Coordinates of C-alpha atoms in Angstrom, one line a residue:
Chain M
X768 CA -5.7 54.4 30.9
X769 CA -3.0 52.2 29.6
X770 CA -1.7 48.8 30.8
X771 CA 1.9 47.6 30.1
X772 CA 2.7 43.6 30.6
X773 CA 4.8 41.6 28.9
X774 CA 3.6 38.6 27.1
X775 CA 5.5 35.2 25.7
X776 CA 4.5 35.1 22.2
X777 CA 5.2 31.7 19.9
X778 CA 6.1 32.3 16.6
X779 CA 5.4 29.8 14.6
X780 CA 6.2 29.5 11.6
X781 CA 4.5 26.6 9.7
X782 CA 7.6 24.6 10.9
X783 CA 6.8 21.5 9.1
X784 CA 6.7 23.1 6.1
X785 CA 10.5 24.1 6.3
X786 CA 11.6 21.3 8.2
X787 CA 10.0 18.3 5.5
X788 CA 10.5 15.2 8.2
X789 CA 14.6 14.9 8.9
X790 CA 14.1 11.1 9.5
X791 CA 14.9 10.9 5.8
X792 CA 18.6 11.3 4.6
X793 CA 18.0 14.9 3.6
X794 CA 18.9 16.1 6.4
X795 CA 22.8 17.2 5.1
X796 CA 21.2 19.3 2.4
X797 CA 20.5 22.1 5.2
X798 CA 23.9 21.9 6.6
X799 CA 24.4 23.5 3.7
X800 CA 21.8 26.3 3.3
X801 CA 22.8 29.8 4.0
X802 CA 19.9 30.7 6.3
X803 CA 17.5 29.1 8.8
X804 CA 13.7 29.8 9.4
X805 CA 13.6 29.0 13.0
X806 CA 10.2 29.2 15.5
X807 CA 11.4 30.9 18.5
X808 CA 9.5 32.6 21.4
X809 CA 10.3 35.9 23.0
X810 CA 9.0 38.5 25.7
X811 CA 7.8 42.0 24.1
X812 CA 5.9 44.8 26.1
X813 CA 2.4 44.6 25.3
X814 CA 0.9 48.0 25.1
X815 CA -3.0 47.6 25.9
X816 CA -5.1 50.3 25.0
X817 CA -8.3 51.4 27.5
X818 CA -9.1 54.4 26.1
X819 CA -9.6 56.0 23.0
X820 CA -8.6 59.3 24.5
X821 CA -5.1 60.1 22.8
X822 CA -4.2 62.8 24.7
X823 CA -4.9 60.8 28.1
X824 CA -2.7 57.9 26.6
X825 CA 0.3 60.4 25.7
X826 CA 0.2 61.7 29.0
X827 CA 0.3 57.9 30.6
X828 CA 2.9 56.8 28.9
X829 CA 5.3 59.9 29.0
X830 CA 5.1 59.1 32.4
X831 CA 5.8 55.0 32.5
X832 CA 8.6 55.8 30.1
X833 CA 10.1 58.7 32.5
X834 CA 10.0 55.9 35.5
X835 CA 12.5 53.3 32.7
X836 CA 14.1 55.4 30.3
X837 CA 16.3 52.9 29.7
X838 CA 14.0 50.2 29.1
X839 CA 11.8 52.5 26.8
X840 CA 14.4 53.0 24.6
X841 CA 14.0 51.4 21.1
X842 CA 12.0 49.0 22.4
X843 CA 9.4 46.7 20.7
X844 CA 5.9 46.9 21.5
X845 CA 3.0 45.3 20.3
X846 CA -0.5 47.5 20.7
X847 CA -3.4 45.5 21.9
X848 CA -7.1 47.1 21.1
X849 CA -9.3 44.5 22.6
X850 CA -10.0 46.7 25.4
X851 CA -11.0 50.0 23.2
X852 CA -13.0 48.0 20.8
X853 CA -16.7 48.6 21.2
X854 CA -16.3 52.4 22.1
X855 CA -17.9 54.5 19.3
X856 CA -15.5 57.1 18.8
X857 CA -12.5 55.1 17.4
X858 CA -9.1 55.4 18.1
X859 CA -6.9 58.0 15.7
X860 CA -4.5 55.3 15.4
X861 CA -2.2 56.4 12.7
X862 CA -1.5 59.3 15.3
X863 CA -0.7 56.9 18.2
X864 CA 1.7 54.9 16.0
X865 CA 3.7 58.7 14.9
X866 CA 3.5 59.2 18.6
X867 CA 5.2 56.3 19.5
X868 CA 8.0 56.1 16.8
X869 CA 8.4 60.1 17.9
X870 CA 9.1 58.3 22.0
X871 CA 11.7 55.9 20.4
X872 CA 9.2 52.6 20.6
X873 CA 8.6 50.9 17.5
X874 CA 5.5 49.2 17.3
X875 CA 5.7 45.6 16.3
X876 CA 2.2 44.7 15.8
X877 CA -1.1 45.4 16.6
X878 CA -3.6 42.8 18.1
X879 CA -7.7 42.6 18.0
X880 CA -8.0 46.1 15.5
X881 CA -10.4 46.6 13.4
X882 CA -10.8 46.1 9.3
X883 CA -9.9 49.9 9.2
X884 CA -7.2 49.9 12.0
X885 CA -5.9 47.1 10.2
X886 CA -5.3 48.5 7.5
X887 CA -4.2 52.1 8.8
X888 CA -1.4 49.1 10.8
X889 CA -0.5 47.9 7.8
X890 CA 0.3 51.2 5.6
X891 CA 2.7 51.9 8.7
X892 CA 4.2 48.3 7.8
X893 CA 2.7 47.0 11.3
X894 CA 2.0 43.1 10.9
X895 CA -1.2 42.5 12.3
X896 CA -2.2 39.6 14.4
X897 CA -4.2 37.8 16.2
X898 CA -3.9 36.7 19.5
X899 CA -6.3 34.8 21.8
X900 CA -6.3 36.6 24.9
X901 CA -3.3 37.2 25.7
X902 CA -4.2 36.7 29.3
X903 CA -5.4 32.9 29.7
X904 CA -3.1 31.1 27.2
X905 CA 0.0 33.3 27.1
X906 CA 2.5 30.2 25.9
X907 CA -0.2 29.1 23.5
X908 CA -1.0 32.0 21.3
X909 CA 0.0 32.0 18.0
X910 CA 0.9 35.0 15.7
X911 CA -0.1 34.7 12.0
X912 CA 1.9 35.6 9.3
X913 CA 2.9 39.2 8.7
X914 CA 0.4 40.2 5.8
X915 CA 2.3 42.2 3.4
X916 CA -0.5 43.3 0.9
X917 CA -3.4 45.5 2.2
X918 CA -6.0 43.3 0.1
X919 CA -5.3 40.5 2.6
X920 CA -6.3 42.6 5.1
X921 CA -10.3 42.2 3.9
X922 CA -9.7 38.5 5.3
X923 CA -11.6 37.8 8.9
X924 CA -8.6 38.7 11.1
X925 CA -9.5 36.3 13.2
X926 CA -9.6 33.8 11.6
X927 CA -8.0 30.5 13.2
X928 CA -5.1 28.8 11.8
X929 CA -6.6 25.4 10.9
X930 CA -5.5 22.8 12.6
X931 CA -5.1 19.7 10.9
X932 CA -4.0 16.6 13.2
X933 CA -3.1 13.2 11.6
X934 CA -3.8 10.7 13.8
X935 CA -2.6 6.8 12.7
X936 CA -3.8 3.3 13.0
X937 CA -1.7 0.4 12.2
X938 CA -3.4 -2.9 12.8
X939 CA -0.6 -5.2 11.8
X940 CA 2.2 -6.0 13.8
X941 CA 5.2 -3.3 12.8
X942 CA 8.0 -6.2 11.8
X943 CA 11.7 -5.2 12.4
X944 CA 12.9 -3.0 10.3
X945 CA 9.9 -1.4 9.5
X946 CA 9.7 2.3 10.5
X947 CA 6.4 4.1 11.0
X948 CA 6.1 8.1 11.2
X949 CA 2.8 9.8 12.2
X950 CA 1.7 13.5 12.4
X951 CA -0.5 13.0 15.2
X952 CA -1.0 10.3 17.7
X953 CA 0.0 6.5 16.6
X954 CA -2.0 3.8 17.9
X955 CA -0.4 0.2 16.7
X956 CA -3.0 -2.3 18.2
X957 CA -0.8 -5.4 17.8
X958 CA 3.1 -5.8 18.4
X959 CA 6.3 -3.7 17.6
X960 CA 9.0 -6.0 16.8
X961 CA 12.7 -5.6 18.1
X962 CA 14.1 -4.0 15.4
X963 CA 11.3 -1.7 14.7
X964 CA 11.1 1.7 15.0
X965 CA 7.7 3.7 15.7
X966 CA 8.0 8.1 16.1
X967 CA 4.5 10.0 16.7
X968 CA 4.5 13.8 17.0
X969 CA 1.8 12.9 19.5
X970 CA 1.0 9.9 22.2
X971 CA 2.1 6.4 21.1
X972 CA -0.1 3.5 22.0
X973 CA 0.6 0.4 21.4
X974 CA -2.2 -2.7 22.6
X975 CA 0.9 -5.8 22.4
X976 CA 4.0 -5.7 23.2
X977 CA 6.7 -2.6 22.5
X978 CA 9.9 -4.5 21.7
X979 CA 11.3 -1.6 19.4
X980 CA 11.9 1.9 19.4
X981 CA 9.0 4.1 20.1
X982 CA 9.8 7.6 20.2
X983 CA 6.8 10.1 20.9
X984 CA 6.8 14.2 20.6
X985 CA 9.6 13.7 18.2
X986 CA 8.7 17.6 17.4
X987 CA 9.3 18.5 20.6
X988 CA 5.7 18.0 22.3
X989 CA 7.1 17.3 25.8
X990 CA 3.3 16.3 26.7
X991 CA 2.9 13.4 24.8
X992 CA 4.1 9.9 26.1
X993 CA 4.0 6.3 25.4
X994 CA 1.8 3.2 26.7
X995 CA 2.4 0.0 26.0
X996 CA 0.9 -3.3 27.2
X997 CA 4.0 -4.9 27.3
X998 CA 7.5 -3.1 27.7
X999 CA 10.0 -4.7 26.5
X1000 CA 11.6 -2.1 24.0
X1001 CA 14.8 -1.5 22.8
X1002 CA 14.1 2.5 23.6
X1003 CA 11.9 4.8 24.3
X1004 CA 12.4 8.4 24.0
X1005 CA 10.0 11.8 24.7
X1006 CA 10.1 14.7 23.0
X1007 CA 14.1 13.9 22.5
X1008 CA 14.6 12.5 26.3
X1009 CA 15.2 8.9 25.6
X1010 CA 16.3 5.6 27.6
X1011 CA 17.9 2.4 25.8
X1012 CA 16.9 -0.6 27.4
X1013 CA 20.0 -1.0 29.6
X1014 CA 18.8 1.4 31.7
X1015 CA 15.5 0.4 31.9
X1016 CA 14.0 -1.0 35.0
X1017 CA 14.2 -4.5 35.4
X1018 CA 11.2 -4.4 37.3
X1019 CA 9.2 -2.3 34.8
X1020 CA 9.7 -5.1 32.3
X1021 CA 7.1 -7.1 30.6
X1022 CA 4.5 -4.9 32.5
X1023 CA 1.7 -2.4 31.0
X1024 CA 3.0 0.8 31.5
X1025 CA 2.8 4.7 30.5
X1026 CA 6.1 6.4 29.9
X1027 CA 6.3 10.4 30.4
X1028 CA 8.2 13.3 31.2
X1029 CA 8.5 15.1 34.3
X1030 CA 10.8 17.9 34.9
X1031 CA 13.3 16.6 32.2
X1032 CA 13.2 13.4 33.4
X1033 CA 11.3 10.3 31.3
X1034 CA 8.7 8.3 33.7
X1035 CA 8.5 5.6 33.9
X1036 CA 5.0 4.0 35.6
X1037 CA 2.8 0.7 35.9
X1038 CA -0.8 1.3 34.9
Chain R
X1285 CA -4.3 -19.8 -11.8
X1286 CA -1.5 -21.0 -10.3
X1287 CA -1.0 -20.5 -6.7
X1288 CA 2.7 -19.0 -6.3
X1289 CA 4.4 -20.2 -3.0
X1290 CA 7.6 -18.5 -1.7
X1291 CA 9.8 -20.1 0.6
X1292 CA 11.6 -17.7 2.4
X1293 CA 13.6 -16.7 5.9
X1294 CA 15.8 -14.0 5.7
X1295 CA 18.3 -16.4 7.6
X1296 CA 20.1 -19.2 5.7
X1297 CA 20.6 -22.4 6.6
X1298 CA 17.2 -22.7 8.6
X1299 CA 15.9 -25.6 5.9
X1300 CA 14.5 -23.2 3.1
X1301 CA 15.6 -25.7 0.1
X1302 CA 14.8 -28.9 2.0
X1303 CA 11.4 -27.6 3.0
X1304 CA 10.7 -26.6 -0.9
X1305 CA 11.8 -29.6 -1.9
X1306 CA 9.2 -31.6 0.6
X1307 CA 6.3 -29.2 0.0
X1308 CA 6.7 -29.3 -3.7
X1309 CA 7.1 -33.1 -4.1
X1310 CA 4.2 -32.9 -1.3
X1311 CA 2.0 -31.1 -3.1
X1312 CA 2.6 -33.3 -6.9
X1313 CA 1.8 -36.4 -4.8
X1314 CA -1.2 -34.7 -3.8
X1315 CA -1.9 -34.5 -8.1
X1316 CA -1.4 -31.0 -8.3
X1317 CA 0.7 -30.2 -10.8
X1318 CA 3.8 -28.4 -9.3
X1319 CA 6.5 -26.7 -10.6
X1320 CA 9.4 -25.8 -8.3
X1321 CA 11.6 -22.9 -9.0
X1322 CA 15.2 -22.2 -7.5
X1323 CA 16.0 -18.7 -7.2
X1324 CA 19.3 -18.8 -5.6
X1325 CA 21.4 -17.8 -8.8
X1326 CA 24.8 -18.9 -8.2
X1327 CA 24.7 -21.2 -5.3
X1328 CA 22.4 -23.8 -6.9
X1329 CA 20.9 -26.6 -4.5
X1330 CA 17.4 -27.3 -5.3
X1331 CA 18.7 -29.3 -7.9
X1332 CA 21.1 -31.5 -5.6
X1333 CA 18.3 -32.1 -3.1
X1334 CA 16.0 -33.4 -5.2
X1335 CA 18.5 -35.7 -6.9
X1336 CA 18.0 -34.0 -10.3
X1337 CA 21.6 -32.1 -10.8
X1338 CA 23.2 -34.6 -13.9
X1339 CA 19.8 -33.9 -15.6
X1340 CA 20.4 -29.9 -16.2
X1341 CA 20.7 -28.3 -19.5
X1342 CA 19.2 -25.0 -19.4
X1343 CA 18.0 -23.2 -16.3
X1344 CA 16.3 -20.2 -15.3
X1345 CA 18.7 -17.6 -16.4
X1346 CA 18.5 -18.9 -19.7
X1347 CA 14.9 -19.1 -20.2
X1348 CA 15.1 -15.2 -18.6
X1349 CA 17.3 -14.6 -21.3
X1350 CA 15.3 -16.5 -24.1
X1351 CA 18.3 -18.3 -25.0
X1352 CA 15.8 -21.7 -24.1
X1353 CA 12.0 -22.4 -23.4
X1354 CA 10.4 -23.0 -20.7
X1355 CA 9.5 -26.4 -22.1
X1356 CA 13.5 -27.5 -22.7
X1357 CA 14.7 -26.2 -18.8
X1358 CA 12.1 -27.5 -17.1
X1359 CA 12.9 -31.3 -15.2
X1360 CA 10.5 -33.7 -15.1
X1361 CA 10.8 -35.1 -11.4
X1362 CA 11.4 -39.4 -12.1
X1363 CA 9.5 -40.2 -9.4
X1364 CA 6.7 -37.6 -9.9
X1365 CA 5.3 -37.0 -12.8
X1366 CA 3.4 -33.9 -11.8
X1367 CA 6.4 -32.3 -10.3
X1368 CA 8.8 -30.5 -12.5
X1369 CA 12.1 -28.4 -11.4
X1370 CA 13.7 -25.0 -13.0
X1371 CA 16.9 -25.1 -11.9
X1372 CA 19.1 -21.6 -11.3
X1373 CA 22.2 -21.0 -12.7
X1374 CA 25.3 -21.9 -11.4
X1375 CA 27.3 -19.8 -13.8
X1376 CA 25.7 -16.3 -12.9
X1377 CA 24.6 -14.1 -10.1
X1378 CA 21.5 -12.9 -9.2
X1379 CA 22.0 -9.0 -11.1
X1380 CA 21.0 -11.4 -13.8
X1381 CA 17.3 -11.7 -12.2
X1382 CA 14.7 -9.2 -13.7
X1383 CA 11.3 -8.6 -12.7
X1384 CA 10.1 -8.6 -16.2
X1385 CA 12.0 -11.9 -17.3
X1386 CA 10.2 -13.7 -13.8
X1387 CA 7.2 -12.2 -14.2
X1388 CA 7.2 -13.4 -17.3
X1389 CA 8.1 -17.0 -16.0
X1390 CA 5.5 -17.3 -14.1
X1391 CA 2.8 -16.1 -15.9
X1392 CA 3.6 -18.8 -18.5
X1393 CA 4.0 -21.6 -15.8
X1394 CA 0.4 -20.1 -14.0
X1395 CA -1.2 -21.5 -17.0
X1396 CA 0.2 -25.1 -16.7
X1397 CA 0.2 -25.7 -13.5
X1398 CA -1.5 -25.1 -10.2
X1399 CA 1.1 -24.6 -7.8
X1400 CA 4.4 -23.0 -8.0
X1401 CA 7.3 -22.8 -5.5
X1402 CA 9.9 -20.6 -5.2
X1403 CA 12.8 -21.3 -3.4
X1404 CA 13.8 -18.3 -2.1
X1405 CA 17.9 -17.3 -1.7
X1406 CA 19.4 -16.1 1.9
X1407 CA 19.3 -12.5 2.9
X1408 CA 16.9 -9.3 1.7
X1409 CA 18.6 -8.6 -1.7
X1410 CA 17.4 -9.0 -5.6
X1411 CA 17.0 -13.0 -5.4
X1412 CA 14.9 -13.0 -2.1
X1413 CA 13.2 -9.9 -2.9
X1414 CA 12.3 -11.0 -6.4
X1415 CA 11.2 -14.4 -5.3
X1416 CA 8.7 -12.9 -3.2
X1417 CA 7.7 -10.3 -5.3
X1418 CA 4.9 -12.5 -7.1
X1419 CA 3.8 -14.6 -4.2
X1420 CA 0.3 -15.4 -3.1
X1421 CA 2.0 -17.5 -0.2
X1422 CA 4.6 -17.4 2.1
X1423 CA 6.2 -20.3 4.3
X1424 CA 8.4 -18.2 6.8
X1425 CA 10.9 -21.0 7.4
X1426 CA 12.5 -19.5 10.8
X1427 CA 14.8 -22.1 13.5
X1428 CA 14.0 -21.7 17.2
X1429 CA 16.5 -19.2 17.7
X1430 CA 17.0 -15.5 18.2
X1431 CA 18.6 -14.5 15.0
X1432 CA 16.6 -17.0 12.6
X1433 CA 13.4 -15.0 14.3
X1434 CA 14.7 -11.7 14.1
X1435 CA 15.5 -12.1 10.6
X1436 CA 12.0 -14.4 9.9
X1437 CA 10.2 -10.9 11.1
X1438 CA 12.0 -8.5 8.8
X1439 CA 11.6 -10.8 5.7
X1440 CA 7.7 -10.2 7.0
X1441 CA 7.8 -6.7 6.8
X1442 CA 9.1 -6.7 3.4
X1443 CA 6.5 -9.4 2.1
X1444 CA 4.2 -7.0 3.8
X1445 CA 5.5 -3.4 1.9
X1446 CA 7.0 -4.7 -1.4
X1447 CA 5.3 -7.3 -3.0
X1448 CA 3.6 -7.6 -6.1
X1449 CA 0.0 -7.6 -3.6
X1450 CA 1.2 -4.9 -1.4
X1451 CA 2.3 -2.3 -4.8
X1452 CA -0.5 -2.7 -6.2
X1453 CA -2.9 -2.7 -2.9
X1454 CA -4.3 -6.4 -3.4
X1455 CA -5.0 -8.5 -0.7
X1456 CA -1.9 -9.3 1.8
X1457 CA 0.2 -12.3 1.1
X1458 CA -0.9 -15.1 3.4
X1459 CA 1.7 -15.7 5.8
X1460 CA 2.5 -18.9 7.2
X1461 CA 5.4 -20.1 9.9
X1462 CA 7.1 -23.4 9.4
X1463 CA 9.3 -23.8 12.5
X1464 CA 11.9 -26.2 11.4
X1465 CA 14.8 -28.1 12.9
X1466 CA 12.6 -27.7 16.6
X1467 CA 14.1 -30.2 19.6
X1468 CA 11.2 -30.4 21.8
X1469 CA 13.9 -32.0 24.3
X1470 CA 16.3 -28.9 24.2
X1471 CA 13.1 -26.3 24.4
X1472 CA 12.9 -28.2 28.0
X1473 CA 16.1 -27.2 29.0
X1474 CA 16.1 -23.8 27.7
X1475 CA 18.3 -24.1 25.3
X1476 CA 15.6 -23.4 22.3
X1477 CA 12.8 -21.1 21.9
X1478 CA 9.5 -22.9 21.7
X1479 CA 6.7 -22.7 20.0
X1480 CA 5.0 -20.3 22.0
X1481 CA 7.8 -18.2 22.1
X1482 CA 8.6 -17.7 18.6
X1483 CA 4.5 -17.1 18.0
X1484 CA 4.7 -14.7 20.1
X1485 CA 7.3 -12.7 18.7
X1486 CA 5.9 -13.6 15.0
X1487 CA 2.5 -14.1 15.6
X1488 CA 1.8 -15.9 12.6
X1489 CA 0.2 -19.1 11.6
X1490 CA 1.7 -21.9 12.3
X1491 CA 1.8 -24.1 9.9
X1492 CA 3.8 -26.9 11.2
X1493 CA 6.8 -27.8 13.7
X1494 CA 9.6 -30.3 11.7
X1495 CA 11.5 -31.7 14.4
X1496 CA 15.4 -31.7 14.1
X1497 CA 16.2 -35.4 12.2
X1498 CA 18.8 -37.0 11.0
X1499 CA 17.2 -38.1 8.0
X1500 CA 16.7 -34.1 6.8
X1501 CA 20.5 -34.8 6.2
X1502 CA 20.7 -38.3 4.7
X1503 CA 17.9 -36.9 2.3
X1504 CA 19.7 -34.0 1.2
X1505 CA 22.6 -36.1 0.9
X1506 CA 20.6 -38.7 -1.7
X1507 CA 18.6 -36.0 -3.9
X1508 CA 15.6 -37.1 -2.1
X1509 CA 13.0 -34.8 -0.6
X1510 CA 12.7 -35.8 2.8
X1511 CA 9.1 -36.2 2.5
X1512 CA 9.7 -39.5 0.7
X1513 CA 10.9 -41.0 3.4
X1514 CA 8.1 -42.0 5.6
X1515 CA 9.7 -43.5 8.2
X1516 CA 11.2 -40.1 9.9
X1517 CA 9.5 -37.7 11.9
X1518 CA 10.5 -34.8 9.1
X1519 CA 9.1 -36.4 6.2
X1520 CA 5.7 -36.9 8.6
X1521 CA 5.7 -33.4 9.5
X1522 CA 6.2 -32.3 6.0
X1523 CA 3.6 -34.3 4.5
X1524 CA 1.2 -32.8 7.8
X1525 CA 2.4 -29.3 6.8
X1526 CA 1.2 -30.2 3.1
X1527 CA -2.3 -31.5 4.2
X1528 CA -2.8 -28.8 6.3
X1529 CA -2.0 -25.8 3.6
X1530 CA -4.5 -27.6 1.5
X1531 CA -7.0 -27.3 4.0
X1532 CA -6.6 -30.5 5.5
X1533 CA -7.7 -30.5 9.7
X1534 CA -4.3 -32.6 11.0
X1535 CA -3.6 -31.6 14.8
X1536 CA 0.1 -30.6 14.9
X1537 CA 2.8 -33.4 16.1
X1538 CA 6.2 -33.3 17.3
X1539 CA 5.9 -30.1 19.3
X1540 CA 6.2 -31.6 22.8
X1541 CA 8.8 -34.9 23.5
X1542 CA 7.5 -37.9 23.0
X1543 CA 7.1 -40.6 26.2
X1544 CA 9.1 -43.5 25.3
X1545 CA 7.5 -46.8 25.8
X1546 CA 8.6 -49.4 28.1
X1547 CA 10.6 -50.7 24.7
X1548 CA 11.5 -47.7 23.7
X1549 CA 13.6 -46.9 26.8
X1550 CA 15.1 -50.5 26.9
X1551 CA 16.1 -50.2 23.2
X1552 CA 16.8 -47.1 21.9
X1553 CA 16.2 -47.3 18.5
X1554 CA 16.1 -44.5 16.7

């Protein structure tokens, strides 16, 4: 038995690491730069494996690719083993992978394998990752990087990517011209001054009065948002969606609010 | 040690040489022995306001460049005697500033005396910045208005990032806010920020309201520091501001209009 779907997978990267923050004035060196590492996401087929029966998934799949030629053809796959893991008799999976590349699909990668089908993945150039179910958190999963040596391989393969959130405090008011950049949320527990400018690749808070800029998900996290005591700020901007204070709400002003995006659109609310 | 005291704004013309003029003289006539520095090279004042410019031979530059000592610059204040003045140079511009050469100043002053005020030039550049750079102090001079506010909060920020203190991760420079040339009568009809206002934006301690006076002017005019004269409101709220940086409990003045007497509206006086 074999299941096709198609699953969204995030490639990421290490993004930071090749983007070093673009507030500074580096930012005309890439211009520059012949090439760009990029994180992008993108459908491929998913080819989940409930069997270890190879002859029962030939026969399967000759006939799913007789139904689509077309969309067979050449076409990227990634194998998935969670399902065929705990059988005893494992998978002969150096002769799946010749039996694919011999029906024009070229395997991509190969998820949840063992230490040994791993490694059999990795002598056919096969990155191997490591995936989450792929189910529950489809936009969320992660792929690791492709490991090129086979003595990497002896490395957990599931090991998760460490996450390391930097979270800031500033206690004194941020005075204008002052510019504060955090990795993680920003909490400022007195003022930000006109002239200021806050960014947080998380939530801002701010417990006095935002009379700055504060812009929150400056990555791109269109989750995160800003709250403020008292708005009265120059601009505030999401995850790149930003209003100046023109076209704030004259209403909104001086008022403890939460600021947010919904459906492309920053909101604006009283708490 | 000496205490090192910047006067600063950001903005000029808010009353930054006046009020190092009064604080310094304050502070001598207090007995501590005070030594008043003016860092604006180039557009030299301190030594006009406190009536000492036909007494200048060498200044600060020179003493920087060793071409004097410390000893020969320095002016002994006539009506003072524990207030001296090291006057900038006229003749020069600020490029000729060097950390070394001021810290170097003031270390040799900190022995001799116990307080030390630097007059701080206009603006963000070399003067201001090196003015700062050695303070334990600062008197914020800021107006109550907008830009004087604005600019008062950015000189903050930098007293708070590039100081001598804040390199070397020392204790903070303690802040205070002078709020100088204040018209309780035009904060009334909205035509100044008040008191509160300006707090709120700075939140800093205040340290004490001069109300606008004519005799700020008439001081400056005479080489006297306006603290001298006290007759006028200023040269009250300058010596209060004094007092209170020395610890002194004085409740603050001149922050709301006074209520004329019966006399006082029949004759006008002052």
């Amino acid at each position: 038995m074999i299941f096709l779907h198609r699953s969204d997978i995030i490639q990421s990267i290490n993004a930071t690491k090749l983007y070093p923050m673009s507030t500074d004035t580096e930012a005309s060196t890439y211009k520059k730069s012949a090439l760009e590492l990029k994180s992008s996401s993108f459908s491929v087929p998913v080819l989940v494996i409930h069997t270890t029966e190879l002859k029962q998934i030939q026969h399967q799949l000759k006939e799913k690719i007789a139904q689509a030629p077309e969309f067979f053809k050449n076409s990227p796959l990634l194998i998935d083993l969670k399902n065929c893991k705990d059988n005893e008799q494992p998978i002969n999976l150096s002769a799946l992978i010749e039996f694919l590349y011999a029906e024009k699909l070229f395997p991509i990668g190969i998820n949840a394998g063992n230490l040994d089908q791993n490694t059999i993945a990795s002598k056919f150039h096969i990155p191997v990752h490591t995936i989450r179910d792929t189910q529950s958190t489809r936009s969320t999963t992660t792929i690791k990087k492709p490991i090129e040596n086979t003595e990497s391989v002896t490395e957990p393969a599931n090991k998760e990517p460490v996450n390391t959130i930097e979270n800031m405090l500033v206690s004194q008011p941020v005075r204008s011209g002052q510019r504060i950049y955090a990795k993680g949320d920003l909490t400022v527990l007195s003022h930000v001054s006109a002239g200021a400018e806050i960014m947080a690749e998380g939530n801002i808070h701010i417990y006095g009065a935002l009379r700055g800029r504060a812009l929150a998900g400056v990555q791109g996290n269109t989750q995160s948002r800003i709250f403020c005591s008292s708005l009265q700020a120059e601009l505030v901007s999401i995850a790149g969606h930003y209003k100046v204070s023109e076209e704030l709400d004259k209403v909104d002003q001086n008022k403890s609010t939460q600021i947010y995006l919904q459906d492309q659109a920053l909101i604006i609310n009283n708490l | 040690m000496a205490r090192i005291i910047v006067v600063t704004s950001g903005k000029g013309g808010v009353g930054k040489t006046t009020t190092s003029a009064a604080i310094a003289m304050g502070l001598a006539k207090k007995g501590h022995k005070t030594a008043v520095i003016d860092f604006d090279v180039g557009l030299r004042n301190l030594d006009l306001i406190m009536g000492c410019e036909r007494r200048v031979v060498y200044d600060f530059v020179n003493v920087i460049n060793g071409e004097a000592t410390l000893r020969q610059a320095l002016i002994k204040d006539k009506r003072c005697n524990q207030l001296f003045i090291l006057p900038a140079s006229q003749t020069r511009d600020k490029d000729a500033l060097t950390k070394e050469g001021v810290g170097k100043i003031l270390e040799e002053l900190s022995k001799e005396f116990k307080y030390i005020v630097c007059d701080s030039p206009a603006g963000i550049e070399r003067g201001a910045n090196l003015a700062m750079y050695f303070a334990d102090d600062a008197f914020v001079v800021t107006n109550p208005e907008v830009a004087s506010v604005r600019d008062s909060d950015r000189m903050l920020g930098i007293l708070a990032s590039k100081s001598r203190r804040a390199e070397q991760g020392e204790e903070a420079i303690t802040e205070y806010l002078l709020l100088s040339r204040y018209s309780p009568k035009r904060v009334k009809l909205g035509e100044m920020l008040s008191v509160e206002d300006v707090q709120d934006i700075l939140s800093l301690h205040l340290l004490g309201v001069i109300p606008e006076s004519k005799s700020v002017l008439n001081a400056s005019n005479s080489g006297t520091p306006v603290i001298l004269d006290e007759e006028s409101n200023a040269g009250q709220a300058y010596a209060d501001v004094v007092a209170r940086y020395l610890g002194e409990d004085v409740p603050h003045r001149f922050i709301n209009e006074e209520k004329k007497g019966l006399f006082g509206k029949l004759f006008r006086s002052r």
